Amino acid sequence: MRTRLLALGGFAVAIALAFGLGLDDALRDGGVERLATETGALGPVLFVLSMWLVQPLGVPGWIWMIPAGLWWDWPFAFALCWFGNMGASTLAFAFAQWVGRDWIERRMPPFLHRFDARLTNGGVFAVVVVRLLTGQLPPADWLLGVSGVRLFPTFLVGTAIGIVPVTLFFVTVGSSLGAWLLQQEGSTWLVIAAVAALVVVARRRIIARANERQLAEESVS
């Protein structure tokens, strides 16, 4: 417990140092893009570090991938995002295994537990499939972390391969869509927000029904 508290304390200190060095000023007044693109090598380094520190907590990877495609040429943006996603996924995987295993297992939808054996026995191929289906979502890292999947080589190799299509999609197509959205008027944003809300509601209903079916199967057995 003492070691875990020290690790969490170190993470909190890192966040505090980031804000002390001016991260809060960069987040205000539209300074994030200037910080990323006009500070030489420091910008890309901070960009990747922000992915490593924030994404494992539950923030989806597209939050970084879409802006990266707008700020840099796509090959460089892809390389940064791939490296950032790999580090963030590894940290989230380790967090699920070491710090938050019990917490995550209690909060995972019941129907996901049945994938544990499949992931454990599926090897690299199973991890690649999970990545292709879930993209760069932190819950996928948590799921893999609480399963029997080994960090090396199964998780790292499967993740390195599986995140390539998703990362490439958001850096290219996603950034193009983001640039288009930035040019739209308020009415268009309302329609987009309504569609997004419907997608969220539908997703929650699908998960709830899957949970109900899983619980019903377990009660019968």
XYZ file of N, CA and C in Angstrom:
663
model
N 0.832 -1.199 0.000
C 0.000 0.000 0.000
C 0.872 1.257 0.000
N 1.955 1.218 0.792
C 2.843 2.374 0.849
C 3.455 2.661 -0.514
N 3.872 1.589 -1.222
C 4.460 1.776 -2.552
C 3.447 2.354 -3.518
N 2.202 1.896 -3.448
C 1.173 2.403 -4.345
C 0.872 3.866 -4.058
N 0.825 4.233 -2.779
C 0.581 5.627 -2.424
C 1.722 6.515 -2.905
N 2.952 6.017 -2.816
C 4.086 6.786 -3.312
C 3.997 6.986 -4.821
N 3.568 5.937 -5.530
C 3.426 6.055 -6.983
C 2.362 7.081 -7.351
N 1.227 7.030 -6.660
C 0.165 7.991 -6.926
C 0.603 9.400 -6.535
N 1.363 9.510 -5.446
C 1.877 10.807 -5.051
C 2.846 11.371 -6.080
N 3.689 10.508 -6.639
C 4.597 10.949 -7.688
C 3.864 11.437 -8.919
N 2.773 10.766 -9.257
C 1.963 11.192 -10.395
C 1.371 12.579 -10.133
N 0.870 12.791 -8.895
C 0.293 14.087 -8.538
C 1.348 15.188 -8.595
N 2.566 14.883 -8.146
C 3.650 15.863 -8.198
C 3.989 16.216 -9.640
N 3.990 15.217 -10.532
C 4.276 15.469 -11.943
C 3.242 16.405 -12.554
N 1.956 16.185 -12.202
C 0.903 17.068 -12.703
C 1.099 18.481 -12.175
N 1.420 18.586 -10.892
C 1.622 19.905 -10.287
C 2.799 20.637 -10.937
N 3.878 19.914 -11.215
C 5.032 20.528 -11.869
C 4.682 21.004 -13.273
N 3.866 20.204 -13.983
C 3.470 20.589 -15.339
C 2.715 21.912 -15.326
N 1.791 22.059 -14.379
C 1.060 23.319 -14.282
C 1.960 24.443 -13.781
N 2.896 24.121 -12.895
C 3.805 25.136 -12.404
C 4.724 25.667 -13.491
N 5.020 24.823 -14.494
C 5.879 25.242 -15.594
C 5.122 25.982 -16.695
N 3.821 26.186 -16.488
C 3.078 27.000 -17.442
C 2.040 26.274 -18.242
N 1.690 25.046 -17.885
C 0.690 24.317 -18.649
C -0.667 25.009 -18.599
N -0.999 25.593 -17.432
C -2.291 26.253 -17.324
C -2.376 27.478 -18.223
N -1.244 28.212 -18.371
C -1.243 29.353 -19.287
C -1.394 28.906 -20.730
N -0.797 27.750 -21.048
C -0.894 27.241 -22.415
C -2.306 26.804 -22.752
N -3.028 26.309 -21.753
C -4.393 25.869 -21.994
C -5.346 27.038 -22.178
N -4.963 28.195 -21.667
C -5.785 29.380 -21.851
C -5.303 30.157 -23.075
N -6.206 30.961 -23.624
C -5.881 31.898 -24.713
C -5.371 31.189 -25.961
N -5.763 29.936 -26.171
C -5.390 29.244 -27.402
C -3.913 29.008 -27.561
N -3.199 28.834 -26.458
C -1.758 28.697 -26.553
C -1.251 27.287 -26.738
N -2.146 26.297 -26.782
C -1.705 24.909 -26.878
C -1.010 24.651 -28.205
N -1.603 25.127 -29.297
C -0.992 24.894 -30.604
C 0.369 25.571 -30.699
N 0.479 26.780 -30.195
C 1.780 27.465 -30.229
C 2.815 26.723 -29.395
N 2.375 26.220 -28.234
C 3.290 25.453 -27.390
C 3.771 24.200 -28.114
N 2.882 23.555 -28.865
C 3.230 22.304 -29.533
C 4.095 22.510 -30.765
N 3.884 23.623 -31.472
C 4.516 23.767 -32.787
C 5.593 24.835 -32.858
N 5.683 25.710 -31.854
C 6.610 26.841 -31.956
C 7.690 26.817 -30.875
N 7.889 25.665 -30.273
C 8.901 25.564 -29.208
C 9.977 24.529 -29.544
N 10.137 24.244 -30.825
C 11.149 23.274 -31.225
C 10.797 21.865 -30.790
N 11.817 21.147 -30.315
C 11.602 19.761 -29.886
C 10.773 19.663 -28.614
N 10.715 20.750 -27.837
C 9.974 20.714 -26.582
C 8.487 20.464 -26.808
N 7.918 21.030 -27.862
C 6.497 20.871 -28.139
C 6.086 19.425 -28.333
N 6.710 18.700 -29.270
C 6.364 17.282 -29.429
C 6.601 16.445 -28.178
N 7.675 16.762 -27.425
C 7.944 16.016 -26.197
C 6.817 16.219 -25.187
N 6.390 17.464 -24.987
C 5.288 17.744 -24.078
C 3.987 17.113 -24.562
N 3.803 17.085 -25.868
C 2.610 16.470 -26.445
C 2.542 14.986 -26.084
N 3.639 14.279 -26.265
C 3.671 12.856 -25.945
C 3.531 12.630 -24.441
N 4.218 13.452 -23.642
C 4.126 13.303 -22.186
C 2.697 13.525 -21.698
N 1.980 14.469 -22.304
C 0.600 14.697 -21.904
C -0.261 13.483 -22.193
N 0.014 12.786 -23.295
C -0.711 11.547 -23.589
C -0.419 10.499 -22.527
N 0.832 10.391 -22.150
C 1.213 9.380 -21.159
C 0.592 9.649 -19.794
N 0.469 10.936 -19.424
C -0.005 11.273 -18.089
C -1.521 11.277 -17.971
N -2.216 11.699 -19.015
C -3.656 11.938 -18.925
C -4.479 10.800 -19.507
N -4.050 10.267 -20.622
C -4.858 9.259 -21.319
C -5.135 8.014 -20.481
N -4.187 7.498 -19.691
C -4.480 6.296 -18.889
C -5.599 6.480 -17.874
N -5.950 7.733 -17.553
C -6.998 7.995 -16.574
C -8.395 7.852 -17.163
N -8.489 7.651 -18.485
C -9.794 7.455 -19.099
C -10.106 8.384 -20.250
N -9.177 9.260 -20.618
C -9.411 10.195 -21.716
C -9.102 9.487 -23.040
N -10.038 9.492 -24.005
C -9.804 8.781 -25.273
C -8.680 9.409 -26.084
N -7.992 8.575 -26.848
C -6.824 9.023 -27.590
C -7.103 10.020 -28.694
N -8.338 10.045 -29.228
C -8.606 10.962 -30.337
C -8.492 12.417 -29.913
N -8.557 12.696 -28.607
C -8.386 14.061 -28.110
C -7.029 14.622 -28.541
N -6.029 13.763 -28.665
C -4.704 14.175 -29.119
C -4.508 13.945 -30.607
N -5.044 12.864 -31.138
C -4.734 12.487 -32.517
C -5.296 13.468 -33.536
N -6.511 13.963 -33.297
C -7.099 14.900 -34.244
C -6.321 16.216 -34.297
N -6.011 16.857 -33.141
C -5.185 18.073 -33.220
C -3.809 17.835 -33.829
N -3.220 16.662 -33.554
C -1.897 16.386 -34.125
C -1.930 16.433 -35.640
N -2.999 15.893 -36.238
C -3.128 15.935 -37.689
C -3.315 17.339 -38.230
N -3.817 18.250 -37.386
C -3.981 19.643 -37.798
C -2.697 20.442 -37.635
N -1.864 20.067 -36.677
C -0.679 20.850 -36.356
C 0.551 20.442 -37.148
N 0.698 19.142 -37.452
C 1.894 18.657 -38.122
C 1.541 17.889 -39.387
N 2.539 17.650 -40.234
C 2.350 16.760 -41.385
C 1.989 15.378 -40.876
N 1.148 14.661 -41.651
C 0.586 13.424 -41.123
C 1.632 12.367 -40.774
N 2.749 12.199 -41.514
C 3.716 11.167 -41.070
C 4.291 11.460 -39.687
N 4.630 12.736 -39.437
C 5.181 13.096 -38.126
C 4.105 13.005 -37.049
N 2.891 13.453 -37.376
C 1.787 13.363 -36.416
C 1.472 11.912 -36.084
N 1.497 11.048 -37.095
C 1.233 9.623 -36.858
C 2.289 9.023 -35.945
N 3.564 9.342 -36.198
C 4.643 8.795 -35.373
C 4.496 9.248 -33.919
N 4.196 10.538 -33.708
C 4.019 11.043 -32.344
C 2.858 10.351 -31.645
N 1.732 10.239 -32.360
C 0.542 9.652 -31.743
C 0.715 8.162 -31.487
N 1.376 7.476 -32.405
C 1.609 6.042 -32.184
C 2.480 5.834 -30.949
N 3.558 6.617 -30.846
C 4.448 6.505 -29.689
C 3.724 6.905 -28.412
N 2.946 7.984 -28.491
C 2.196 8.414 -27.316
C 1.156 7.399 -26.884
N 0.454 6.812 -27.853
C -0.552 5.795 -27.537
C 0.076 4.546 -26.934
N 1.229 4.149 -27.443
C 1.902 2.979 -26.894
C 2.263 3.200 -25.429
N 2.835 4.369 -25.128
C 3.201 4.653 -23.745
C 1.988 4.749 -22.836
N 0.934 5.422 -23.309
C -0.275 5.576 -22.506
C -0.943 4.225 -22.260
N -0.998 3.390 -23.299
C -1.611 2.070 -23.144
C -0.827 1.203 -22.174
N 0.492 1.269 -22.241
C 1.324 0.478 -21.338
C 1.123 0.910 -19.891
N 1.036 2.223 -19.662
C 0.810 2.720 -18.306
C -0.574 2.335 -17.795
N -1.590 2.422 -18.667
C -2.945 2.035 -18.261
C -3.012 0.540 -17.967
N -2.326 -0.260 -18.776
C -2.261 -1.700 -18.558
C -1.617 -2.009 -17.203
N -0.484 -1.336 -16.933
C 0.204 -1.546 -15.661
C -0.641 -1.062 -14.489
N -1.342 0.051 -14.674
C -2.218 0.560 -13.621
C -3.298 -0.456 -13.271
N -3.907 -1.035 -14.309
C -4.967 -2.019 -14.077
C -4.429 -3.249 -13.360
N -3.223 -3.664 -13.689
C -2.649 -4.854 -13.065
C -2.156 -4.587 -11.641
N -1.627 -3.408 -11.401
C -0.907 -3.174 -10.158
C -1.704 -2.346 -9.160
N -2.179 -1.177 -9.590
C -2.811 -0.244 -8.664
C -4.310 -0.455 -8.568
N -4.988 -0.563 -9.712
C -6.439 -0.511 -9.682
C -7.142 -1.770 -10.100
N -6.520 -2.926 -9.948
C -7.117 -4.166 -10.430
C -8.485 -4.424 -9.803
N -8.594 -4.372 -8.485
C -9.868 -4.648 -7.818
C -10.925 -3.613 -8.199
N -10.514 -2.347 -8.248
C -11.442 -1.266 -8.593
C -12.008 -1.450 -9.992
N -11.150 -1.805 -10.951
C -11.585 -1.961 -12.330
C -12.472 -3.183 -12.493
N -12.121 -4.277 -11.843
C -12.928 -5.495 -11.961
C -14.348 -5.275 -11.452
N -14.498 -4.465 -10.413
C -15.846 -4.205 -9.884
C -16.660 -3.335 -10.823
N -16.005 -2.533 -11.647
C -16.713 -1.593 -12.492
C -16.802 -2.023 -13.943
N -16.182 -3.113 -14.307
C -16.286 -3.619 -15.663
C -17.660 -4.233 -15.889
N -18.278 -3.995 -17.046
C -19.556 -4.648 -17.352
C -19.414 -6.165 -17.246
N -20.419 -6.852 -16.692
C -20.305 -8.307 -16.494
C -19.991 -9.081 -17.775
N -20.531 -8.621 -18.911
C -20.322 -9.400 -20.126
C -18.876 -9.370 -20.587
N -18.077 -8.384 -20.089
C -16.676 -8.326 -20.484
C -15.840 -9.382 -19.782
N -16.303 -9.849 -18.621
C -15.512 -10.832 -17.874
C -15.356 -12.134 -18.644
N -16.323 -12.470 -19.483
C -16.227 -13.735 -20.199
C -15.152 -13.718 -21.282
N -14.624 -12.511 -21.590
C -13.570 -12.424 -22.588
C -12.195 -12.702 -21.996
N -12.119 -12.841 -20.687
C -10.827 -13.013 -20.036
C -10.097 -14.239 -20.567
N -10.791 -15.380 -20.569
C -10.154 -16.617 -21.042
C -9.778 -16.513 -22.516
N -10.637 -15.892 -23.312
C -10.331 -15.757 -24.737
C -9.092 -14.896 -24.957
N -8.978 -13.815 -24.199
C -7.805 -12.956 -24.330
C -6.546 -13.669 -23.864
N -6.669 -14.379 -22.749
C -5.504 -15.067 -22.203
C -4.979 -16.125 -23.160
N -5.879 -16.852 -23.794
C -5.476 -17.941 -24.680
C -5.280 -17.503 -26.124
N -5.740 -16.292 -26.455
C -5.693 -15.858 -27.853
C -4.374 -15.303 -28.311
N -3.505 -14.944 -27.378
C -2.189 -14.440 -27.738
C -2.237 -13.075 -28.397
N -1.231 -12.809 -29.218
C -1.101 -11.514 -29.883
C -2.305 -11.226 -30.767
N -2.811 -12.245 -31.453
C -3.936 -12.041 -32.362
C -5.146 -11.491 -31.622
N -5.422 -12.000 -30.435
C -6.574 -11.536 -29.658
C -6.411 -10.068 -29.271
N -5.212 -9.662 -28.902
C -4.975 -8.265 -28.550
C -5.156 -7.370 -29.774
N -4.683 -7.814 -30.929
C -4.864 -7.040 -32.159
C -6.349 -6.847 -32.453
N -7.138 -7.893 -32.284
C -8.579 -7.803 -32.543
C -9.233 -6.812 -31.582
N -8.864 -6.866 -30.306
C -9.414 -5.919 -29.326
C -9.096 -4.492 -29.732
N -7.875 -4.268 -30.179
C -7.472 -2.924 -30.599
C -8.263 -2.458 -31.825
N -8.463 -3.345 -32.765
C -9.202 -2.967 -33.964
C -10.654 -2.639 -33.640
N -11.216 -3.307 -32.630
C -12.622 -3.105 -32.286
C -12.829 -1.910 -31.356
N -11.885 -1.652 -30.481
C -12.073 -0.609 -29.470
C -11.262 0.643 -29.727
N -10.288 0.572 -30.620
C -9.452 1.736 -30.853
C -8.575 2.038 -29.657
N -8.286 3.327 -29.489
C -7.409 3.740 -28.398
C -8.239 4.222 -27.209
N -9.117 3.341 -26.711
C -9.929 3.666 -25.545
C -9.275 3.076 -24.295
N -9.061 3.868 -23.261
C -8.422 3.359 -22.043
C -9.110 2.148 -21.433
N -10.454 2.022 -21.458
C -11.059 0.800 -20.913
C -10.552 -0.476 -21.563
N -10.144 -0.396 -22.828
C -9.557 -1.577 -23.468
C -8.242 -1.948 -22.803
N -7.448 -0.949 -22.446
C -6.196 -1.213 -21.723
C -6.489 -1.818 -20.356
N -7.511 -1.278 -19.676
C -7.876 -1.809 -18.360
C -8.331 -3.264 -18.473
N -9.162 -3.534 -19.490
C -9.643 -4.903 -19.694
C -8.482 -5.859 -19.903
N -7.542 -5.467 -20.746
C -6.378 -6.318 -20.995
C -5.525 -6.453 -19.737
N -5.480 -5.377 -18.936
C -4.669 -5.407 -17.729
C -5.193 -6.366 -16.684
N -6.519 -6.478 -16.563
C -7.085 -7.372 -15.551
C -7.294 -8.780 -16.092
N -6.968 -8.992 -17.359
C -7.034 -10.338 -17.922
C -5.713 -11.052 -17.649
N -5.564 -12.214 -18.233
C -4.332 -12.967 -18.061
C -3.283 -12.669 -19.113
N -3.486 -11.612 -19.903
C -2.543 -11.255 -20.963
C -1.238 -10.753 -20.348
N -0.129 -11.215 -20.883
C 1.179 -10.783 -20.397
C 1.594 -9.500 -21.098
N 2.306 -8.650 -20.327
C 2.763 -7.387 -20.883
C 3.670 -7.595 -22.081
N 4.676 -8.469 -21.908
C 5.609 -8.745 -23.000
C 5.669 -10.237 -23.261
N 5.528 -10.651 -24.520
C 5.381 -9.799 -25.704
C 3.927 -9.567 -26.132
N 2.964 -10.278 -25.504
C 1.604 -10.308 -26.044
C 0.979 -8.932 -26.131
N 0.947 -8.207 -25.006
C 0.279 -6.906 -24.993
C 1.001 -5.898 -25.870
N 2.317 -5.794 -25.714
C 3.062 -4.777 -26.444
C 3.027 -5.016 -27.950
N 3.239 -6.247 -28.379
C 3.241 -6.533 -29.815
C 1.836 -6.367 -30.398
N 0.826 -6.911 -29.700
C -0.535 -6.791 -30.194
C -1.003 -5.355 -30.265
N -0.636 -4.557 -29.266
C -1.020 -3.152 -29.263
C -0.287 -2.376 -30.349
N 0.997 -2.648 -30.504
C 1.789 -1.950 -31.520
C 1.205 -2.145 -32.912
N 0.684 -3.334 -33.173
C 0.083 -3.623 -34.486
C -1.351 -3.102 -34.556
N -2.117 -3.345 -33.506
C -3.544 -3.057 -33.546
C -3.914 -1.593 -33.561
N -3.064 -0.713 -33.012
C -3.419 0.703 -32.976
C -3.042 1.448 -34.248
N -2.345 0.785 -35.173
C -1.916 1.465 -36.397
C -3.101 1.981 -37.212
N -4.112 1.149 -37.551
C -5.222 1.668 -38.369
C -5.994 2.791 -37.692
N -6.262 2.649 -36.394
C -7.032 3.669 -35.681
C -6.259 4.980 -35.613
N -4.981 4.896 -35.299
C -4.165 6.103 -35.222
C -4.089 6.801 -36.571
N -3.890 6.035 -37.621
C -3.817 6.609 -38.959
C -5.146 7.252 -39.348
N -6.258 6.624 -38.975
C -7.575 7.169 -39.313
C -7.794 8.525 -38.654
N -7.520 8.627 -37.358
C -7.791 9.881 -36.661
C -6.818 10.981 -37.068
N -5.574 10.623 -37.369
C -4.599 11.630 -37.764
C -4.927 12.208 -39.140
N -5.490 11.395 -40.020
C -5.785 11.854 -41.384
C -7.257 12.247 -41.532
N -8.145 11.269 -41.520
C -9.575 11.536 -41.708
C -10.145 12.346 -40.546
N -9.783 11.963 -39.322
C -10.304 12.669 -38.157
C -9.895 14.131 -38.132
N -8.649 14.417 -38.465
C -8.200 15.811 -38.472
C -8.877 16.605 -39.579
N -9.126 15.973 -40.721
C -9.851 16.660 -41.798
C -11.265 16.998 -41.365
N -11.920 16.058 -40.703
C -13.254 16.320 -40.182
C -13.217 17.411 -39.121
N -12.203 17.393 -38.275
C -12.068 18.426 -37.258
C -11.890 19.808 -37.865
N -11.088 19.897 -38.929
C -10.906 21.184 -39.602
C -12.215 21.685 -40.193
N -13.013 20.761 -40.722
C -14.313 21.147 -41.276
C -15.257 21.637 -40.182
N -15.267 20.960 -39.047
C -16.151 21.351 -37.950
C -15.810 22.732 -37.416
N -14.523 23.063 -37.400
C -14.113 24.370 -36.895
C -14.641 25.512 -37.756
N -15.019 25.206 -38.998
C -15.502 26.232 -39.910
C -17.024 26.351 -39.924
N -17.705 25.494 -39.163
C -19.161 25.464 -39.213
C -19.778 26.461 -38.243
N -21.056 26.790 -38.511
C -21.805 27.716 -37.680
C -22.464 26.969 -36.526
N -23.115 27.728 -35.655
C -23.700 27.156 -34.456
C -24.763 26.120 -34.726
N -25.594 26.293 -35.764
C -26.669 25.341 -36.050
C -26.121 23.968 -36.384
N -25.033 23.939 -37.118
C -24.415 22.657 -37.463
C -23.910 21.952 -36.216
N -23.338 22.717 -35.291
C -22.855 22.130 -34.047
C -23.989 21.539 -33.229
N -25.164 22.170 -33.257
C -26.304 21.627 -32.525
C -26.719 20.274 -33.078
N -26.734 20.153 -34.397
C -27.088 18.879 -35.019
C -26.065 17.809 -34.659
N -24.790 18.167 -34.712
C -23.727 17.219 -34.377
C -23.840 16.780 -32.924
N -24.127 17.739 -32.031
C -24.276 17.403 -30.616
C -25.456 16.470 -30.385
N -26.555 16.706 -31.118
C -27.728 15.843 -30.974
C -27.424 14.424 -31.437
N -26.728 14.290 -32.559
C -26.361 12.962 -33.062
C -25.427 12.258 -32.084
N -24.459 13.003 -31.545
C -23.532 12.408 -30.578
C -24.267 11.923 -29.337
N -25.257 12.716 -28.892
C -26.034 12.309 -27.719
C -26.815 11.036 -27.994
N -27.397 10.917 -29.185
C -28.123 9.704 -29.546
C -27.200 8.491 -29.579
N -25.986 8.685 -30.071
C -25.025 7.580 -30.122
C -24.668 7.127 -28.715
N -24.466 8.071 -27.798
C -24.133 7.724 -26.418
C -25.265 6.955 -25.760
N -26.509 7.436 -25.954
C -27.666 6.757 -25.366
C -27.815 5.346 -25.921
N -27.670 5.199 -27.249
C -27.793 3.882 -27.868
C -26.716 2.937 -27.365
N -25.506 3.465 -27.222
C -24.397 2.628 -26.727
C -24.695 2.136 -25.316
N -25.203 3.017 -24.460
C -25.497 2.615 -23.085
C -26.597 1.562 -23.036
N -27.582 1.688 -23.909
C -28.655 0.697 -23.931
C -28.147 -0.659 -24.395
N -27.273 -0.650 -25.390
C -26.713 -1.907 -25.885
C -25.916 -2.600 -24.779
N -25.093 -1.811 -24.047
C -24.298 -2.384 -22.967
C -25.204 -2.906 -21.859
N -26.267 -2.153 -21.530
C -27.185 -2.586 -20.480
C -27.875 -3.896 -20.855
N -28.288 -4.018 -22.093
C -28.932 -5.256 -22.529
C -27.959 -6.423 -22.523
N -26.722 -6.159 -22.932
C -25.708 -7.220 -22.895
C -25.460 -7.670 -21.463
N -25.433 -6.721 -20.533
C -25.257 -7.073 -19.128
C -26.421 -7.916 -18.620
N -27.647 -7.529 -18.997
C -28.819 -8.277 -18.560
C -28.796 -9.705 -19.094
N -28.418 -9.876 -20.358
C -28.341 -11.218 -20.932
C -27.290 -12.055 -20.239
N -26.131 -11.432 -19.937
C -25.070 -12.164 -19.264
C -25.497 -12.610 -17.875
N -26.158 -11.692 -17.135
C -26.623 -12.041 -15.794
C -27.684 -13.129 -15.843
N -28.551 -13.074 -16.866
C -29.575 -14.104 -17.006
C -28.949 -15.466 -17.290
N -27.909 -15.479 -18.160
C -27.233 -16.743 -18.471
C -26.558 -17.306 -17.224
N -25.936 -16.418 -16.414
C -25.252 -16.884 -15.220
C -26.240 -17.430 -14.194
N -27.429 -16.792 -14.082
C -28.425 -17.279 -13.121
C -28.994 -18.638 -13.528
N -29.148 -18.845 -14.856
C -29.647 -20.145 -15.328
C -28.631 -21.242 -15.101
N -27.362 -20.932 -15.374
C -26.312 -21.938 -15.199
C -26.039 -22.194 -13.725
